[in-house]
Amino acid sequence: MDFLAGLNPQQREAVVTVDGPLLILAGAGSGKTRVITHRMAHLIQDRGIPGYAILAVTFTNKAAGEMKERVLGLLGGARSSAPNVSTFHSFCVRLLRRDGVNLAQLRPGFTTAFTIYDHDEQMAVIKQTYRALGLDDKFMQPSAALSRISHGKNQKETPQDFYKNAKDPKMSRLAVVFEQYEARLRTNNALDFDDLLLESVRLLLHDDAVRMNWNQRVEYLLIDEYQDTNRSQYELMRLLAGARHNVCVVGDEDQSIYGWRGANIRNILDFEKDFRGAKVIRLEQNYRSTKNILDGASAVVARNTERMGKWLWTEADAGERIGLYEAWDAENEALFIADTIDRLLSANPKQQVAVLYRTNFQSRQIEEALRRYGRAYSVVGGFSFYQRAEIKDILAYLKLTLSPNDSMAFSRIINTPARGIGKTTLEGVEIFSNTNNISMWDAMCRMLDANQLPARAQAALSGFRRMMEEARQELAGQPVHDILGNLLERTGYRAMLKEDPSPEAEARLQNLEELLNAASEADERGETPVTFLDHAALVAEADSVDDVASISLLTIHNAKGLEFPVVFLCGMEENLFPHSRSLASESLIEEERRLCYVGMTRARRRLYLSWARQRRRYGGGPAEASMPSRFLAEVPTKLLEPLTPGRQTPQVDLYAERHHVQEAARRNSFTGKTYNSLENISQFFNDRGVAAPAPARKDPNPFPVARPAAAAPAAAAAKPAVAAPAAASSPARKTRGSRVGAVVRHPKYGRGTILRKEGDGADAKLTINFPGHGLKKLFEKFAGLTIEE
DNA sequence: AGCGGTGTCATTTTT
DNA sequence: TGACACCGCT
């Protein structure tokens, strides 16, 4: 087979350039996967490279699987010549299990039988350390603590670094949490997702034999979605590339949207500097979208400064203009979308449509609207099979059977099903295990042997111990399916669900049956229980989400890599998209802009952008007036088709003006929280002597009869040209410096940090953390505070 | 041990 | 609004 046939010149070059470092900048819809798969097939068939000497790394199992299948298809299905295609994480697990023995020198307690902690288990560890340290959520959301720790780990920071760099008591406490978190993972011989990468890097760095072995074996290395790699993935790549530098990275800096998760866009921007003599090939011909869509998206992303620069072109027709709908409120926006979809589907029932949004909560109103039209839809994302409680429970039993010292598994199922082991008992075991630095299982055994527990607890725990010990003896060496089936009976888990008459319990039983099926299949492949568990930990979706549903609802993040003939990109409003939390810095805004680009380029034929003049953020809360997203102003006017009834031209001049003024306001940087739009907006109306817009009325026939677009208060709200500066200089912003986070001095308690502020001005109530004195709630006017920072 | 009331807080989430 | 943690009651 000729692997170059049907490729454009740049694609061909990317396929045949196999030696030396190569960066393939693959724009959206430029045939990236085609190039990658053809390149591998070319290496194997035309250049005689054995499959095992090629390692391709992707981010998702789905991508890995598809890529492998496609290469095999090109090669005519000879499995023996298949290249190695795997995700970063599963590659690392295999590496560590196979070659990780010497890691024990670097990581005390490490054995190749380690367990993997997923997000839930990481959270559980964080909560344990909170309990052990007597911290509560007010200190910091556990999820926030986890994400900061994870971020730190990916930057190679240690708890000591955290401590050293701590600017306030909060950060030094976080350092302690970090330290304990790491210690707990080590005592449990557990690795979190970050560790899989970090420890693989350490292993390759320190174990010369292992590194040389891999360097010898991997002749050609390929990294997909390179713009999303983080620091340790980068280091891993360098180590695997060895001295040969036959490394091909494929990516698109304009689609880097996971910076918040530690992805480092500099990796792709600096590739040419990192690898001297690197060749760069740009794939700029787009085969997906119409010219109008492509030009619109390109114009938006062109505003970014952190990019290599590409200009996508297409041979396709201009197509229709990009629809722009300005809704009165979110409900009206949802109805517009549902109505338009309804008409599209009536005309063509096979039409595939996607509705994309920035945040999940937006899906609710769209769903409601679609239900009103009686249209079936599917929401993509959400809970995956292996994240379900019942699956995790029974897998925890399996883990505990294999390794009793897995304390996470232990505390997960110790009282599931209920066997009379309560909070108090469990706390006792936990404290004992903490103070003696032993596993929960060992702690339980020691306590049982000491025979000092209350009779009830003693009986319950010893029953549990006997059950697990018997299971361990009887089930050793059996197929995974049999072990799981036996555990379901033995532990009473199945009985518990059978007794429960609720439909949920029925669904859970079915899920467990599905798990048993998966186990049988694993047995047929000759997998061990450990491999089976690895798979469960690393596979996000049981089977891919690719339903054939004609209406898909999903976040833009989830839409990456997908394409649809018709796309609605909704909620194009400031503070929502770009998200309020991204307003703080230009680089965050740039990531939002890339996200916008990703969303727009999902569309093949027809793209609709929409925004709502007012929107409730939280169900019953007040409707907040919104400003159109700056990204709307960045789409050239001539490409837009205004769809709002009664409006002939899109008001992009307004958007542009707003954007301009807002930029200026931001440069005058006022310090308070910028996302408190409620305050800003009411202030704005006060200043202008206008009543704030009333919450949206329930309209009996809300669509397609749109409300008059210029209903007075809303029109005022939509003229934000003056709103931003007004808010910036408003007296409400004047505080006495006692903002949250400020360091203050109290005559008695000394230095402290303000954690919370209720109320304003002199009546403000402050919650302050004074190291050594704990939290104090004080009235600002009585406290006699002085501001230090 | 388990239930129900109350208070609090809200991005995105490939592994 | 809705998911959740926490508290106090039984």
PDB file of C-alpha atoms in Angstrom, chain A residues 129-386:
ATOM      1  CA  THR A 129      -4.855  14.376  56.726  1.00  0.00           C
ATOM      2  CA  TYR A 130      -7.354  17.125  57.440  1.00  0.00           C
ATOM      3  CA  ARG A 131      -8.803  14.984  60.182  1.00  0.00           C
ATOM      4  CA  ALA A 132      -5.389  14.088  61.549  1.00  0.00           C
ATOM      5  CA  LEU A 133      -4.373  17.750  61.621  1.00  0.00           C
ATOM      6  CA  GLY A 134      -7.684  19.006  62.905  1.00  0.00           C
ATOM      7  CA  LEU A 135      -8.330  21.129  59.846  1.00  0.00           C
ATOM      8  CA  ASP A 136     -11.723  21.712  58.307  1.00  0.00           C
ATOM      9  CA  ASP A 137     -13.001  22.864  54.949  1.00  0.00           C
ATOM     10  CA  LYS A 138     -12.845  26.476  56.024  1.00  0.00           C
ATOM     11  CA  PHE A 139      -9.095  26.252  55.994  1.00  0.00           C
ATOM     12  CA  MET A 140      -9.241  25.383  52.315  1.00  0.00           C
ATOM     13  CA  GLN A 141     -11.499  23.244  50.205  1.00  0.00           C
ATOM     14  CA  PRO A 142      -9.947  19.779  50.144  1.00  0.00           C
ATOM     15  CA  SER A 143     -10.248  19.801  46.380  1.00  0.00           C
ATOM     16  CA  ALA A 144      -8.369  23.092  46.245  1.00  0.00           C
ATOM     17  CA  ALA A 145      -5.671  21.695  48.501  1.00  0.00           C
ATOM     18  CA  LEU A 146      -5.374  18.649  46.291  1.00  0.00           C
ATOM     19  CA  SER A 147      -5.102  20.641  43.133  1.00  0.00           C
ATOM     20  CA  ARG A 148      -2.427  22.873  44.621  1.00  0.00           C
ATOM     21  CA  ILE A 149      -0.495  19.883  45.823  1.00  0.00           C
ATOM     22  CA  SER A 150      -0.819  18.182  42.486  1.00  0.00           C
ATOM     23  CA  HIS A 151       0.297  21.353  40.784  1.00  0.00           C
ATOM     24  CA  GLY A 152       3.254  21.568  43.107  1.00  0.00           C
ATOM     25  CA  LYS A 153       4.222  17.977  42.484  1.00  0.00           C
ATOM     26  CA  ASN A 154       4.170  18.541  38.780  1.00  0.00           C
ATOM     27  CA  GLN A 155       6.530  21.460  39.262  1.00  0.00           C
ATOM     28  CA  LYS A 156       8.794  19.129  41.218  1.00  0.00           C
ATOM     29  CA  GLU A 157       8.101  21.034  44.416  1.00  0.00           C
ATOM     30  CA  THR A 158       8.448  19.303  47.748  1.00  0.00           C
ATOM     31  CA  PRO A 159       6.591  20.008  50.980  1.00  0.00           C
ATOM     32  CA  GLN A 160       9.774  21.746  52.118  1.00  0.00           C
ATOM     33  CA  ASP A 161       9.569  24.049  49.121  1.00  0.00           C
ATOM     34  CA  PHE A 162       5.972  24.793  50.014  1.00  0.00           C
ATOM     35  CA  TYR A 163       7.037  25.594  53.520  1.00  0.00           C
ATOM     36  CA  LYS A 164       9.900  27.790  52.444  1.00  0.00           C
ATOM     37  CA  ASN A 165       7.793  29.730  49.983  1.00  0.00           C
ATOM     38  CA  ALA A 166       4.834  30.056  52.312  1.00  0.00           C
ATOM     39  CA  LYS A 167       3.811  33.659  52.686  1.00  0.00           C
ATOM     40  CA  ASP A 168       1.127  33.072  55.250  1.00  0.00           C
ATOM     41  CA  PRO A 169       0.163  30.506  57.861  1.00  0.00           C
ATOM     42  CA  LYS A 170      -2.295  29.009  55.454  1.00  0.00           C
ATOM     43  CA  MET A 171       0.401  28.071  53.022  1.00  0.00           C
ATOM     44  CA  SER A 172       2.618  26.635  55.701  1.00  0.00           C
ATOM     45  CA  ARG A 173      -0.264  24.489  56.838  1.00  0.00           C
ATOM     46  CA  LEU A 174      -0.800  23.386  53.297  1.00  0.00           C
ATOM     47  CA  ALA A 175       2.834  22.343  53.312  1.00  0.00           C
ATOM     48  CA  VAL A 176       2.075  20.104  56.263  1.00  0.00           C
ATOM     49  CA  VAL A 177      -0.920  18.628  54.470  1.00  0.00           C
ATOM     50  CA  PHE A 178       1.286  18.011  51.464  1.00  0.00           C
ATOM     51  CA  GLU A 179       3.894  16.314  53.577  1.00  0.00           C
ATOM     52  CA  GLN A 180       1.358  14.041  55.234  1.00  0.00           C
ATOM     53  CA  TYR A 181      -0.308  13.313  51.943  1.00  0.00           C
ATOM     54  CA  GLU A 182       2.980  12.100  50.526  1.00  0.00           C
ATOM     55  CA  ALA A 183       3.758  10.111  53.641  1.00  0.00           C
ATOM     56  CA  ARG A 184       0.403   8.388  53.503  1.00  0.00           C
ATOM     57  CA  LEU A 185       0.863   7.414  49.915  1.00  0.00           C
ATOM     58  CA  ARG A 186       4.215   5.929  50.778  1.00  0.00           C
ATOM     59  CA  THR A 187       2.995   3.937  53.755  1.00  0.00           C
ATOM     60  CA  ASN A 188       0.238   2.574  51.558  1.00  0.00           C
ATOM     61  CA  ASN A 189       2.653   1.859  48.721  1.00  0.00           C
ATOM     62  CA  ALA A 190       0.357   3.900  46.558  1.00  0.00           C
ATOM     63  CA  LEU A 191       1.084   6.160  43.626  1.00  0.00           C
ATOM     64  CA  ASP A 192      -1.273   8.855  42.435  1.00  0.00           C
ATOM     65  CA  PHE A 193      -1.559   9.797  38.773  1.00  0.00           C
ATOM     66  CA  ASP A 194       1.165  12.393  39.134  1.00  0.00           C
ATOM     67  CA  ASP A 195       3.479   9.898  40.810  1.00  0.00           C
ATOM     68  CA  LEU A 196       3.139   7.472  37.927  1.00  0.00           C
ATOM     69  CA  LEU A 197       4.859  10.038  35.757  1.00  0.00           C
ATOM     70  CA  LEU A 198       7.207  11.481  38.348  1.00  0.00           C
ATOM     71  CA  GLU A 199       8.476   8.143  39.559  1.00  0.00           C
ATOM     72  CA  SER A 200       8.921   6.876  36.025  1.00  0.00           C
ATOM     73  CA  VAL A 201      11.104   9.881  35.368  1.00  0.00           C
ATOM     74  CA  ARG A 202      13.106   9.230  38.515  1.00  0.00           C
ATOM     75  CA  LEU A 203      13.504   5.593  37.647  1.00  0.00           C
ATOM     76  CA  LEU A 204      14.778   6.294  34.153  1.00  0.00           C
ATOM     77  CA  LEU A 205      17.055   8.974  35.502  1.00  0.00           C
ATOM     78  CA  HIS A 206      18.668   6.861  38.182  1.00  0.00           C
ATOM     79  CA  ASP A 207      18.538   3.335  36.879  1.00  0.00           C
ATOM     80  CA  ASP A 208      21.010   3.315  34.012  1.00  0.00           C
ATOM     81  CA  ALA A 209      20.256  -0.248  33.027  1.00  0.00           C
ATOM     82  CA  VAL A 210      16.557   0.389  32.681  1.00  0.00           C
ATOM     83  CA  ARG A 211      17.075   3.597  30.760  1.00  0.00           C
ATOM     84  CA  MET A 212      19.576   2.061  28.385  1.00  0.00           C
ATOM     85  CA  ASN A 213      17.305  -0.855  27.789  1.00  0.00           C
ATOM     86  CA  TRP A 214      14.483   1.441  26.751  1.00  0.00           C
ATOM     87  CA  ASN A 215      16.722   3.685  24.729  1.00  0.00           C
ATOM     88  CA  GLN A 216      17.920   0.695  22.819  1.00  0.00           C
ATOM     89  CA  ARG A 217      14.451  -0.541  22.204  1.00  0.00           C
ATOM     90  CA  VAL A 218      12.607   2.646  21.332  1.00  0.00           C
ATOM     91  CA  GLU A 219      13.983   3.792  18.022  1.00  0.00           C
ATOM     92  CA  TYR A 220      11.114   6.065  17.115  1.00  0.00           C
ATOM     93  CA  LEU A 221       9.145   8.048  19.607  1.00  0.00           C
ATOM     94  CA  LEU A 222       5.932   9.879  18.848  1.00  0.00           C
ATOM     95  CA  ILE A 223       4.020  12.136  21.220  1.00  0.00           C
ATOM     96  CA  ASP A 224       0.501  13.200  20.361  1.00  0.00           C
ATOM     97  CA  GLU A 225      -1.259  16.299  21.745  1.00  0.00           C
ATOM     98  CA  TYR A 226       2.119  17.688  22.652  1.00  0.00           C
ATOM     99  CA  GLN A 227       0.637  21.051  23.604  1.00  0.00           C
ATOM    100  CA  ASP A 228      -0.971  19.363  26.594  1.00  0.00           C
ATOM    101  CA  THR A 229       2.137  17.784  28.075  1.00  0.00           C
ATOM    102  CA  ASN A 230       3.232  18.825  31.514  1.00  0.00           C
ATOM    103  CA  ARG A 231       6.667  19.007  32.951  1.00  0.00           C
ATOM    104  CA  SER A 232       7.086  15.361  33.880  1.00  0.00           C
ATOM    105  CA  GLN A 233       5.703  14.198  30.583  1.00  0.00           C
ATOM    106  CA  TYR A 234       8.245  16.407  28.925  1.00  0.00           C
ATOM    107  CA  GLU A 235      11.056  14.936  30.983  1.00  0.00           C
ATOM    108  CA  LEU A 236       9.821  11.459  30.265  1.00  0.00           C
ATOM    109  CA  MET A 237       9.928  12.211  26.577  1.00  0.00           C
ATOM    110  CA  ARG A 238      13.478  13.490  26.819  1.00  0.00           C
ATOM    111  CA  LEU A 239      14.615  10.405  28.667  1.00  0.00           C
ATOM    112  CA  LEU A 240      12.943   8.077  26.218  1.00  0.00           C
ATOM    113  CA  ALA A 241      14.231   9.966  23.225  1.00  0.00           C
ATOM    114  CA  GLY A 242      17.732   9.313  24.505  1.00  0.00           C
ATOM    115  CA  ALA A 243      20.609  10.435  22.337  1.00  0.00           C
ATOM    116  CA  ARG A 244      18.889   9.331  19.171  1.00  0.00           C
ATOM    117  CA  HIS A 245      16.442  12.242  19.173  1.00  0.00           C
ATOM    118  CA  ASN A 246      14.139  10.453  16.808  1.00  0.00           C
ATOM    119  CA  VAL A 247      11.253  12.167  18.410  1.00  0.00           C
ATOM    120  CA  CYS A 248       8.216  13.389  16.610  1.00  0.00           C
ATOM    121  CA  VAL A 249       5.797  15.561  18.521  1.00  0.00           C
ATOM    122  CA  VAL A 250       2.417  16.452  17.147  1.00  0.00           C
ATOM    123  CA  GLY A 251       0.253  19.211  18.462  1.00  0.00           C
ATOM    124  CA  ASP A 252      -1.416  22.550  18.071  1.00  0.00           C
ATOM    125  CA  GLU A 253      -0.509  25.343  20.432  1.00  0.00           C
ATOM    126  CA  ASP A 254      -3.851  26.963  19.669  1.00  0.00           C
ATOM    127  CA  GLN A 255      -5.633  24.014  21.196  1.00  0.00           C
ATOM    128  CA  SER A 256      -3.768  23.986  24.486  1.00  0.00           C
ATOM    129  CA  ILE A 257      -6.627  24.105  26.965  1.00  0.00           C
ATOM    130  CA  TYR A 258      -5.365  22.158  29.934  1.00  0.00           C
ATOM    131  CA  GLY A 259      -2.970  24.641  31.429  1.00  0.00           C
ATOM    132  CA  TRP A 260      -5.018  24.616  34.610  1.00  0.00           C
ATOM    133  CA  ARG A 261      -4.103  21.011  34.977  1.00  0.00           C
ATOM    134  CA  GLY A 262      -0.423  21.572  34.707  1.00  0.00           C
ATOM    135  CA  ALA A 263      -0.014  21.345  30.952  1.00  0.00           C
ATOM    136  CA  ASN A 264       2.780  23.611  29.873  1.00  0.00           C
ATOM    137  CA  ILE A 265       2.284  25.334  26.571  1.00  0.00           C
ATOM    138  CA  ARG A 266       5.964  26.264  26.589  1.00  0.00           C
ATOM    139  CA  ASN A 267       6.787  22.664  25.764  1.00  0.00           C
ATOM    140  CA  ILE A 268       5.461  23.050  22.273  1.00  0.00           C
ATOM    141  CA  LEU A 269       6.532  26.684  21.905  1.00  0.00           C
ATOM    142  CA  ASP A 270      10.097  25.854  22.856  1.00  0.00           C
ATOM    143  CA  PHE A 271      10.490  22.579  21.008  1.00  0.00           C
ATOM    144  CA  GLU A 272      12.798  24.068  18.410  1.00  0.00           C
ATOM    145  CA  LYS A 273      15.048  25.432  21.119  1.00  0.00           C
ATOM    146  CA  ASP A 274      15.023  22.155  23.029  1.00  0.00           C
ATOM    147  CA  PHE A 275      15.998  20.043  20.077  1.00  0.00           C
ATOM    148  CA  ARG A 276      18.568  21.705  17.914  1.00  0.00           C
ATOM    149  CA  GLY A 277      17.989  21.158  14.260  1.00  0.00           C
ATOM    150  CA  ALA A 278      14.363  20.285  14.820  1.00  0.00           C
ATOM    151  CA  LYS A 279      12.259  20.416  11.733  1.00  0.00           C
ATOM    152  CA  VAL A 280       8.852  22.056  11.882  1.00  0.00           C
ATOM    153  CA  ILE A 281       6.074  21.091   9.536  1.00  0.00           C
ATOM    154  CA  ARG A 282       2.831  23.018   9.530  1.00  0.00           C
ATOM    155  CA  LEU A 283      -0.348  21.332   8.493  1.00  0.00           C
ATOM    156  CA  GLU A 284      -2.476  24.312   7.600  1.00  0.00           C
ATOM    157  CA  GLN A 285      -4.960  22.999   5.145  1.00  0.00           C
ATOM    158  CA  ASN A 286      -8.243  22.407   6.869  1.00  0.00           C
ATOM    159  CA  TYR A 287     -10.527  19.680   5.599  1.00  0.00           C
ATOM    160  CA  ARG A 288     -13.274  20.137   8.100  1.00  0.00           C
ATOM    161  CA  SER A 289     -14.985  23.497   8.125  1.00  0.00           C
ATOM    162  CA  THR A 290     -16.377  26.064   5.770  1.00  0.00           C
ATOM    163  CA  LYS A 291     -14.298  29.114   5.048  1.00  0.00           C
ATOM    164  CA  ASN A 292     -16.464  31.413   7.142  1.00  0.00           C
ATOM    165  CA  ILE A 293     -16.201  29.225  10.208  1.00  0.00           C
ATOM    166  CA  LEU A 294     -12.495  28.790   9.757  1.00  0.00           C
ATOM    167  CA  ASP A 295     -11.867  32.485   9.248  1.00  0.00           C
ATOM    168  CA  GLY A 296     -13.973  33.390  12.246  1.00  0.00           C
ATOM    169  CA  ALA A 297     -12.132  30.987  14.517  1.00  0.00           C
ATOM    170  CA  SER A 298      -8.757  31.985  13.154  1.00  0.00           C
ATOM    171  CA  ALA A 299      -9.464  35.660  13.702  1.00  0.00           C
ATOM    172  CA  VAL A 300     -10.243  35.002  17.346  1.00  0.00           C
ATOM    173  CA  VAL A 301      -7.170  32.954  18.123  1.00  0.00           C
ATOM    174  CA  ALA A 302      -4.946  35.328  16.167  1.00  0.00           C
ATOM    175  CA  ARG A 303      -5.287  37.737  19.098  1.00  0.00           C
ATOM    176  CA  ASN A 304      -3.119  35.491  21.200  1.00  0.00           C
ATOM    177  CA  THR A 305       0.536  36.244  21.626  1.00  0.00           C
ATOM    178  CA  GLU A 306       1.673  32.862  22.921  1.00  0.00           C
ATOM    179  CA  ARG A 307       1.622  30.998  19.676  1.00  0.00           C
ATOM    180  CA  MET A 308       3.795  29.766  16.867  1.00  0.00           C
ATOM    181  CA  GLY A 309       1.438  31.166  14.282  1.00  0.00           C
ATOM    182  CA  LYS A 310      -0.504  29.344  11.624  1.00  0.00           C
ATOM    183  CA  TRP A 311      -3.129  30.463   9.242  1.00  0.00           C
ATOM    184  CA  LEU A 312      -5.495  27.718   8.289  1.00  0.00           C
ATOM    185  CA  TRP A 313      -6.945  27.733   4.827  1.00  0.00           C
ATOM    186  CA  THR A 314      -9.464  25.624   3.049  1.00  0.00           C
ATOM    187  CA  GLU A 315     -10.611  24.843  -0.420  1.00  0.00           C
ATOM    188  CA  ALA A 316     -14.145  24.643   0.854  1.00  0.00           C
ATOM    189  CA  ASP A 317     -16.826  27.234   0.064  1.00  0.00           C
ATOM    190  CA  ALA A 318     -17.508  30.183   2.297  1.00  0.00           C
ATOM    191  CA  GLY A 319     -20.698  28.502   3.433  1.00  0.00           C
ATOM    192  CA  GLU A 320     -23.217  30.261   5.582  1.00  0.00           C
ATOM    193  CA  ARG A 321     -22.214  33.021   7.912  1.00  0.00           C
ATOM    194  CA  ILE A 322     -21.798  32.345  11.601  1.00  0.00           C
ATOM    195  CA  GLY A 323     -25.153  32.768  13.320  1.00  0.00           C
ATOM    196  CA  LEU A 324     -25.217  35.163  16.245  1.00  0.00           C
ATOM    197  CA  TYR A 325     -28.147  35.124  18.607  1.00  0.00           C
ATOM    198  CA  GLU A 326     -28.608  37.585  21.395  1.00  0.00           C
ATOM    199  CA  ALA A 327     -31.030  36.183  23.937  1.00  0.00           C
ATOM    200  CA  TRP A 328     -32.976  38.001  26.581  1.00  0.00           C
ATOM    201  CA  ASP A 329     -32.055  35.441  29.183  1.00  0.00           C
ATOM    202  CA  ALA A 330     -30.657  31.949  29.443  1.00  0.00           C
ATOM    203  CA  GLU A 331     -34.051  30.351  29.054  1.00  0.00           C
ATOM    204  CA  ASN A 332     -34.633  32.218  25.852  1.00  0.00           C
ATOM    205  CA  GLU A 333     -31.204  31.201  24.638  1.00  0.00           C
ATOM    206  CA  ALA A 334     -31.980  27.565  25.379  1.00  0.00           C
ATOM    207  CA  LEU A 335     -35.277  27.841  23.555  1.00  0.00           C
ATOM    208  CA  PHE A 336     -33.601  29.391  20.553  1.00  0.00           C
ATOM    209  CA  ILE A 337     -31.194  26.485  20.442  1.00  0.00           C
ATOM    210  CA  ALA A 338     -33.893  23.878  20.904  1.00  0.00           C
ATOM    211  CA  ASP A 339     -36.129  25.496  18.329  1.00  0.00           C
ATOM    212  CA  THR A 340     -33.377  25.725  15.759  1.00  0.00           C
ATOM    213  CA  ILE A 341     -32.352  22.141  16.368  1.00  0.00           C
ATOM    214  CA  ASP A 342     -35.963  21.078  16.109  1.00  0.00           C
ATOM    215  CA  ARG A 343     -36.269  22.651  12.704  1.00  0.00           C
ATOM    216  CA  LEU A 344     -32.950  21.227  11.540  1.00  0.00           C
ATOM    217  CA  LEU A 345     -33.916  17.740  12.606  1.00  0.00           C
ATOM    218  CA  SER A 346     -37.354  17.970  11.122  1.00  0.00           C
ATOM    219  CA  ALA A 347     -35.752  18.745   7.801  1.00  0.00           C
ATOM    220  CA  ASN A 348     -33.067  16.121   8.194  1.00  0.00           C
ATOM    221  CA  PRO A 349     -33.567  13.556  10.970  1.00  0.00           C
ATOM    222  CA  LYS A 350     -30.027  12.252  10.583  1.00  0.00           C
ATOM    223  CA  GLN A 351     -28.476  15.618  11.272  1.00  0.00           C
ATOM    224  CA  GLN A 352     -25.784  15.544  13.966  1.00  0.00           C
ATOM    225  CA  VAL A 353     -25.793  18.546  16.238  1.00  0.00           C
ATOM    226  CA  ALA A 354     -23.693  19.520  19.224  1.00  0.00           C
ATOM    227  CA  VAL A 355     -24.336  22.119  21.864  1.00  0.00           C
ATOM    228  CA  LEU A 356     -21.133  23.251  23.518  1.00  0.00           C
ATOM    229  CA  TYR A 357     -20.822  25.230  26.713  1.00  0.00           C
ATOM    230  CA  ARG A 358     -18.118  26.422  29.027  1.00  0.00           C
ATOM    231  CA  THR A 359     -19.496  25.053  32.279  1.00  0.00           C
ATOM    232  CA  ASN A 360     -21.631  22.055  33.063  1.00  0.00           C
ATOM    233  CA  PHE A 361     -24.398  23.926  34.841  1.00  0.00           C
ATOM    234  CA  GLN A 362     -25.409  25.457  31.549  1.00  0.00           C
ATOM    235  CA  SER A 363     -26.578  22.113  30.274  1.00  0.00           C
ATOM    236  CA  ARG A 364     -29.634  22.089  32.502  1.00  0.00           C
ATOM    237  CA  GLN A 365     -31.580  24.755  30.734  1.00  0.00           C
ATOM    238  CA  ILE A 366     -30.674  23.386  27.335  1.00  0.00           C
ATOM    239  CA  GLU A 367     -31.873  19.989  28.438  1.00  0.00           C
ATOM    240  CA  GLU A 368     -35.151  21.419  29.658  1.00  0.00           C
ATOM    241  CA  ALA A 369     -35.721  23.212  26.398  1.00  0.00           C
ATOM    242  CA  LEU A 370     -34.949  20.126  24.353  1.00  0.00           C
ATOM    243  CA  ARG A 371     -37.358  18.128  26.463  1.00  0.00           C
ATOM    244  CA  ARG A 372     -40.047  20.689  25.791  1.00  0.00           C
ATOM    245  CA  TYR A 373     -39.514  20.034  22.123  1.00  0.00           C
ATOM    246  CA  GLY A 374     -39.525  16.307  22.764  1.00  0.00           C
ATOM    247  CA  ARG A 375     -36.054  15.854  21.349  1.00  0.00           C
ATOM    248  CA  ALA A 376     -33.765  13.116  22.642  1.00  0.00           C
ATOM    249  CA  TYR A 377     -30.282  14.230  23.506  1.00  0.00           C
ATOM    250  CA  SER A 378     -27.266  12.805  25.232  1.00  0.00           C
ATOM    251  CA  VAL A 379     -25.070  14.581  27.689  1.00  0.00           C
ATOM    252  CA  VAL A 380     -21.464  13.628  27.181  1.00  0.00           C
ATOM    253  CA  GLY A 381     -19.184  13.410  30.166  1.00  0.00           C
ATOM    254  CA  GLY A 382     -19.994  12.789  33.760  1.00  0.00           C
ATOM    255  CA  PHE A 383     -19.563   9.569  35.610  1.00  0.00           C
ATOM    256  CA  SER A 384     -17.680   6.753  34.083  1.00  0.00           C
ATOM    257  CA  PHE A 385     -18.255   3.123  34.753  1.00  0.00           C
ATOM    258  CA  TYR A 386     -15.238   2.560  36.937  1.00  0.00           C
TER     259      TYR A 386
END
